[in-house]
């Protein structure tokens, strides 16, 4: 025990890490599905698909995640949609993630050399076949570093879910601090736990980026 901080509080923090990871996984997996659709719409030759996805990306990127959380959790409740805090947080993070990953992946697809598209046309591939067999497999490799880097951001952004009552790592720290009034100790530990979660992913992202740079020389 350090002061009033006991192993019980430490166990509570460790338990809250599990909920942080659950929320991060939900947001990332659902956000990847949404981001893929956003990416397809953004690179579509059809204007009626491109414009809405562009507006969606610009709108979400221009709104703080905190506001999205308030809209989903408090705003929808006005119209009778009472969502559990984890569902509201996952939904808001999913929308946020979809916009950013869709834009990241769109950039990776458009970074593919024009010659790749022309070669596929020579083989009489349809546009979907070209994307599925030629462009997307190469774009996936290019997109891995920024995608993993964004996952790190998602893990840290789950801390905002504390404002709607979801007990993840940051909220657990607030609850413990309200009991023992040792903010330096408590939130230093919270910071250490976030670092332990995020640092390996950051190093992995940097390692993949270094490999890409070496391979492109």
CSV table of C-alpha atoms in Angstrom, one decimal:
chain,number,residue,atom,x,y,z
A,1,UNK,CA,0.0,0.0,0.0
A,2,UNK,CA,1.2,3.5,-0.9
A,3,UNK,CA,-0.7,6.0,1.3
A,4,UNK,CA,-4.3,5.1,0.8
A,5,UNK,CA,-3.6,3.3,-2.5
A,6,UNK,CA,-4.1,-0.4,-2.1
A,7,UNK,CA,-3.9,-3.5,-4.3
A,8,UNK,CA,-7.7,-3.4,-4.5
A,9,UNK,CA,-7.5,-0.1,-6.4
A,10,UNK,CA,-4.7,-1.4,-8.6
A,11,UNK,CA,-6.9,-4.5,-9.4
A,12,UNK,CA,-9.7,-2.1,-10.3
A,13,UNK,CA,-7.5,-0.2,-12.7
A,14,UNK,CA,-6.3,-3.5,-14.3
A,15,UNK,CA,-9.9,-4.5,-14.8
A,16,UNK,CA,-10.7,-1.2,-16.4
A,17,UNK,CA,-7.9,-1.8,-19.0
A,18,UNK,CA,-9.9,-4.8,-20.2
A,19,UNK,CA,-12.9,-2.5,-20.9
A,20,UNK,CA,-10.5,0.0,-22.6
A,21,UNK,CA,-9.4,-2.8,-24.9
A,22,UNK,CA,-12.9,-4.0,-25.6
A,23,UNK,CA,-14.0,-0.5,-26.6
A,24,UNK,CA,-10.9,0.0,-28.7
A,25,UNK,CA,-11.5,-3.3,-30.5
A,26,UNK,CA,-15.2,-2.5,-31.2
A,27,UNK,CA,-14.3,0.9,-32.5
A,28,UNK,CA,-11.5,-0.3,-34.6
A,29,UNK,CA,-13.2,-3.4,-36.2
A,30,UNK,CA,-16.4,-1.6,-36.9
A,31,UNK,CA,-14.5,1.5,-38.0
A,32,UNK,CA,-12.5,-0.6,-40.5
A,33,UNK,CA,-15.7,-1.9,-42.0
A,34,UNK,CA,-17.1,1.6,-42.3
A,35,UNK,CA,-13.8,3.0,-43.5
A,36,UNK,CA,-13.6,0.4,-46.3
A,37,UNK,CA,-17.0,1.6,-47.5
A,38,UNK,CA,-16.0,5.2,-47.2
A,39,UNK,CA,-12.8,4.5,-49.2
A,40,UNK,CA,-14.8,2.8,-51.9
A,41,UNK,CA,-17.2,5.7,-52.1
A,42,UNK,CA,-14.4,8.2,-52.1
A,43,UNK,CA,-12.5,6.6,-55.1
A,44,UNK,CA,-15.7,5.8,-57.0
A,45,UNK,CA,-15.9,7.3,-60.5
A,46,UNK,CA,-19.6,8.1,-59.7
A,47,UNK,CA,-20.0,11.6,-58.5
A,48,UNK,CA,-23.2,10.7,-56.5
A,49,UNK,CA,-21.0,8.4,-54.4
A,50,UNK,CA,-17.9,10.6,-54.1
A,51,UNK,CA,-19.6,13.7,-52.9
A,52,UNK,CA,-21.5,12.3,-49.9
A,53,UNK,CA,-18.4,10.4,-48.7
A,54,UNK,CA,-16.3,13.5,-49.1
A,55,UNK,CA,-18.8,15.5,-47.1
A,56,UNK,CA,-18.9,12.8,-44.5
A,57,UNK,CA,-15.1,12.8,-44.1
A,58,UNK,CA,-14.8,16.5,-43.9
A,59,UNK,CA,-17.7,16.8,-41.5
A,60,UNK,CA,-16.4,14.2,-39.1
A,61,UNK,CA,-12.8,15.4,-39.3
A,62,UNK,CA,-14.1,18.9,-38.4
A,63,UNK,CA,-16.1,17.8,-35.3
A,64,UNK,CA,-14.3,17.0,-32.0
A,65,UNK,CA,-14.9,13.4,-30.9
A,66,UNK,CA,-16.2,14.7,-27.6
A,67,UNK,CA,-19.1,16.4,-29.5
A,68,UNK,CA,-19.8,13.2,-31.3
A,69,UNK,CA,-20.0,11.4,-28.0
A,70,UNK,CA,-22.5,14.0,-26.7
A,71,UNK,CA,-24.6,13.8,-29.8
A,72,UNK,CA,-24.8,10.0,-29.7
A,73,UNK,CA,-25.3,9.6,-25.9
A,74,UNK,CA,-27.3,12.7,-24.9
A,75,UNK,CA,-28.7,13.9,-28.2
A,76,UNK,CA,-30.3,10.6,-29.3
A,77,UNK,CA,-31.8,10.1,-25.8
A,78,UNK,CA,-34.0,13.2,-26.5
A,79,UNK,CA,-35.6,11.2,-29.3
A,80,UNK,CA,-36.1,8.1,-27.2
A,81,UNK,CA,-32.9,6.2,-28.1
A,82,UNK,CA,-31.4,5.4,-24.7
A,83,UNK,CA,-28.0,3.7,-25.4
A,84,UNK,CA,-25.8,2.1,-22.9
A,85,UNK,CA,-22.6,4.1,-22.5
A,86,UNK,CA,-20.4,1.4,-24.1
A,87,UNK,CA,-22.7,1.2,-27.1
A,88,UNK,CA,-22.8,5.0,-27.5
A,89,UNK,CA,-19.0,5.3,-27.1
A,90,UNK,CA,-18.4,2.5,-29.6
A,91,UNK,CA,-20.8,4.1,-32.1
A,92,UNK,CA,-19.2,7.5,-31.8
A,93,UNK,CA,-15.7,6.1,-32.1
A,94,UNK,CA,-16.7,3.9,-35.0
A,95,UNK,CA,-18.0,6.9,-37.0
A,96,UNK,CA,-14.9,8.9,-36.1
A,97,UNK,CA,-12.7,5.9,-37.1
A,98,UNK,CA,-14.5,5.3,-40.4
A,99,UNK,CA,-13.9,8.8,-41.6
A,100,UNK,CA,-10.2,8.8,-40.8
A,101,UNK,CA,-9.4,5.3,-41.9
A,102,UNK,CA,-11.4,5.8,-45.1
A,103,UNK,CA,-9.4,8.9,-45.9
A,104,UNK,CA,-6.1,7.1,-45.0
A,105,UNK,CA,-6.9,4.2,-47.3
A,106,UNK,CA,-8.2,6.4,-50.1
A,107,UNK,CA,-4.8,8.1,-50.1
A,108,UNK,CA,-3.0,4.7,-50.2
A,109,UNK,CA,-5.1,3.5,-53.1
A,110,UNK,CA,-4.6,6.8,-55.1
A,111,UNK,CA,-0.8,6.5,-54.4
A,112,UNK,CA,-0.6,3.4,-56.5
A,113,UNK,CA,1.1,4.1,-59.9
A,114,UNK,CA,-1.2,4.7,-62.8
A,115,UNK,CA,0.6,2.0,-64.7
A,116,UNK,CA,-0.9,-0.6,-62.3
A,117,UNK,CA,-4.4,0.4,-63.5
A,118,UNK,CA,-3.4,0.5,-67.1
A,119,UNK,CA,-1.8,-3.0,-66.9
A,120,UNK,CA,-5.1,-4.3,-65.4
A,121,UNK,CA,-7.0,-2.7,-68.2
A,122,UNK,CA,-4.8,-4.5,-70.8
A,123,UNK,CA,-5.8,-7.7,-69.1
A,124,UNK,CA,-9.5,-6.8,-69.5
A,125,UNK,CA,-10.0,-6.5,-65.7
A,126,UNK,CA,-13.1,-4.7,-64.5
A,127,UNK,CA,-12.7,-1.9,-62.1
A,128,UNK,CA,-13.6,-4.1,-59.2
A,129,UNK,CA,-11.3,-6.9,-60.3
A,130,UNK,CA,-8.5,-4.3,-60.6
A,131,UNK,CA,-9.1,-3.1,-57.1
A,132,UNK,CA,-9.5,-6.5,-55.6
A,133,UNK,CA,-6.6,-8.3,-57.3
A,134,UNK,CA,-4.1,-5.5,-58.1
A,135,UNK,CA,-4.6,-2.2,-56.2
A,136,UNK,CA,-5.9,-3.1,-52.8
A,137,UNK,CA,-3.3,-5.8,-51.9
A,138,UNK,CA,-0.6,-3.3,-52.6
A,139,UNK,CA,-2.4,-0.5,-50.9
A,140,UNK,CA,-2.9,-2.7,-47.7
A,141,UNK,CA,0.9,-3.0,-47.3
A,142,UNK,CA,1.3,0.8,-47.7
A,143,UNK,CA,-1.5,1.5,-45.3
A,144,UNK,CA,-0.4,-0.7,-42.4
A,145,UNK,CA,1.8,1.9,-40.7
A,146,UNK,CA,-0.7,4.7,-40.6
A,147,UNK,CA,-3.5,2.3,-39.7
A,148,UNK,CA,-1.7,0.9,-36.7
A,149,UNK,CA,-0.7,4.4,-35.8
A,150,UNK,CA,-4.4,5.4,-35.8
A,151,UNK,CA,-5.2,2.4,-33.6
A,152,UNK,CA,-2.9,3.9,-31.0
A,153,UNK,CA,-4.9,7.1,-31.2
A,154,UNK,CA,-8.1,5.1,-30.8
A,155,UNK,CA,-6.8,3.5,-27.6
A,156,UNK,CA,-6.0,7.0,-26.2
A,157,UNK,CA,-9.3,8.5,-27.4
A,158,UNK,CA,-11.3,5.9,-25.4
A,159,UNK,CA,-10.4,8.1,-22.4
A,160,UNK,CA,-13.1,10.6,-23.6
A,161,UNK,CA,-15.8,7.9,-23.0
A,162,UNK,CA,-15.4,8.8,-19.3
A,163,UNK,CA,-17.5,11.9,-19.8
A,164,UNK,CA,-20.6,9.7,-20.6
A,165,UNK,CA,-20.0,7.4,-17.6
A,166,UNK,CA,-18.2,4.5,-19.3
A,167,UNK,CA,-15.7,3.1,-16.8
A,168,UNK,CA,-12.6,2.6,-18.8
A,169,UNK,CA,-9.0,3.3,-17.6
A,170,UNK,CA,-9.3,7.1,-17.2
A,171,UNK,CA,-12.7,6.9,-15.5
A,172,UNK,CA,-11.4,4.3,-13.1
A,173,UNK,CA,-8.6,6.6,-12.3
A,174,UNK,CA,-11.1,9.4,-11.6
A,175,UNK,CA,-13.2,7.2,-9.3
A,176,UNK,CA,-10.1,6.0,-7.4
A,177,UNK,CA,-8.8,9.6,-7.0
A,178,UNK,CA,-12.2,10.7,-5.7
A,179,UNK,CA,-11.8,8.1,-2.9
A,180,UNK,CA,-8.2,8.6,-1.9
A,181,UNK,CA,-7.3,12.1,-3.2
A,182,UNK,CA,-3.9,11.3,-4.6
A,183,UNK,CA,-4.1,12.7,-8.2
A,184,UNK,CA,-0.3,12.6,-8.9
A,185,UNK,CA,0.0,8.9,-8.0
A,186,UNK,CA,-3.3,7.8,-9.6
A,187,UNK,CA,-3.0,9.6,-12.9
A,188,UNK,CA,0.7,8.8,-13.2
A,189,UNK,CA,-0.3,5.1,-13.0
A,190,UNK,CA,-3.1,5.7,-15.6
A,191,UNK,CA,-0.5,7.3,-17.9
A,192,UNK,CA,1.9,4.4,-17.4
A,193,UNK,CA,-0.8,1.9,-18.3
A,194,UNK,CA,-1.7,3.8,-21.5
A,195,UNK,CA,2.0,3.9,-22.4
A,196,UNK,CA,2.3,0.1,-21.9
A,197,UNK,CA,-0.7,-0.4,-24.2
A,198,UNK,CA,0.4,2.0,-26.9
A,199,UNK,CA,4.1,1.9,-27.0
A,200,UNK,CA,4.4,-1.6,-28.6
A,201,UNK,CA,1.9,-0.6,-31.3
A,202,UNK,CA,3.8,2.6,-32.0
A,203,UNK,CA,7.1,0.7,-32.4
A,204,UNK,CA,5.4,-1.8,-34.7
A,205,UNK,CA,4.0,1.0,-36.8
A,206,UNK,CA,7.5,2.7,-37.0
A,207,UNK,CA,9.1,-0.7,-37.8
A,208,UNK,CA,6.7,-1.3,-40.7
A,209,UNK,CA,7.3,2.2,-42.0
A,210,UNK,CA,11.0,1.7,-42.0
A,211,UNK,CA,10.6,-1.5,-43.9
A,212,UNK,CA,8.5,0.2,-46.5
A,213,UNK,CA,11.1,3.0,-46.8
A,214,UNK,CA,13.9,0.4,-47.3
A,215,UNK,CA,11.9,-1.5,-49.9
A,216,UNK,CA,11.2,1.7,-51.9
A,217,UNK,CA,14.8,2.7,-52.2
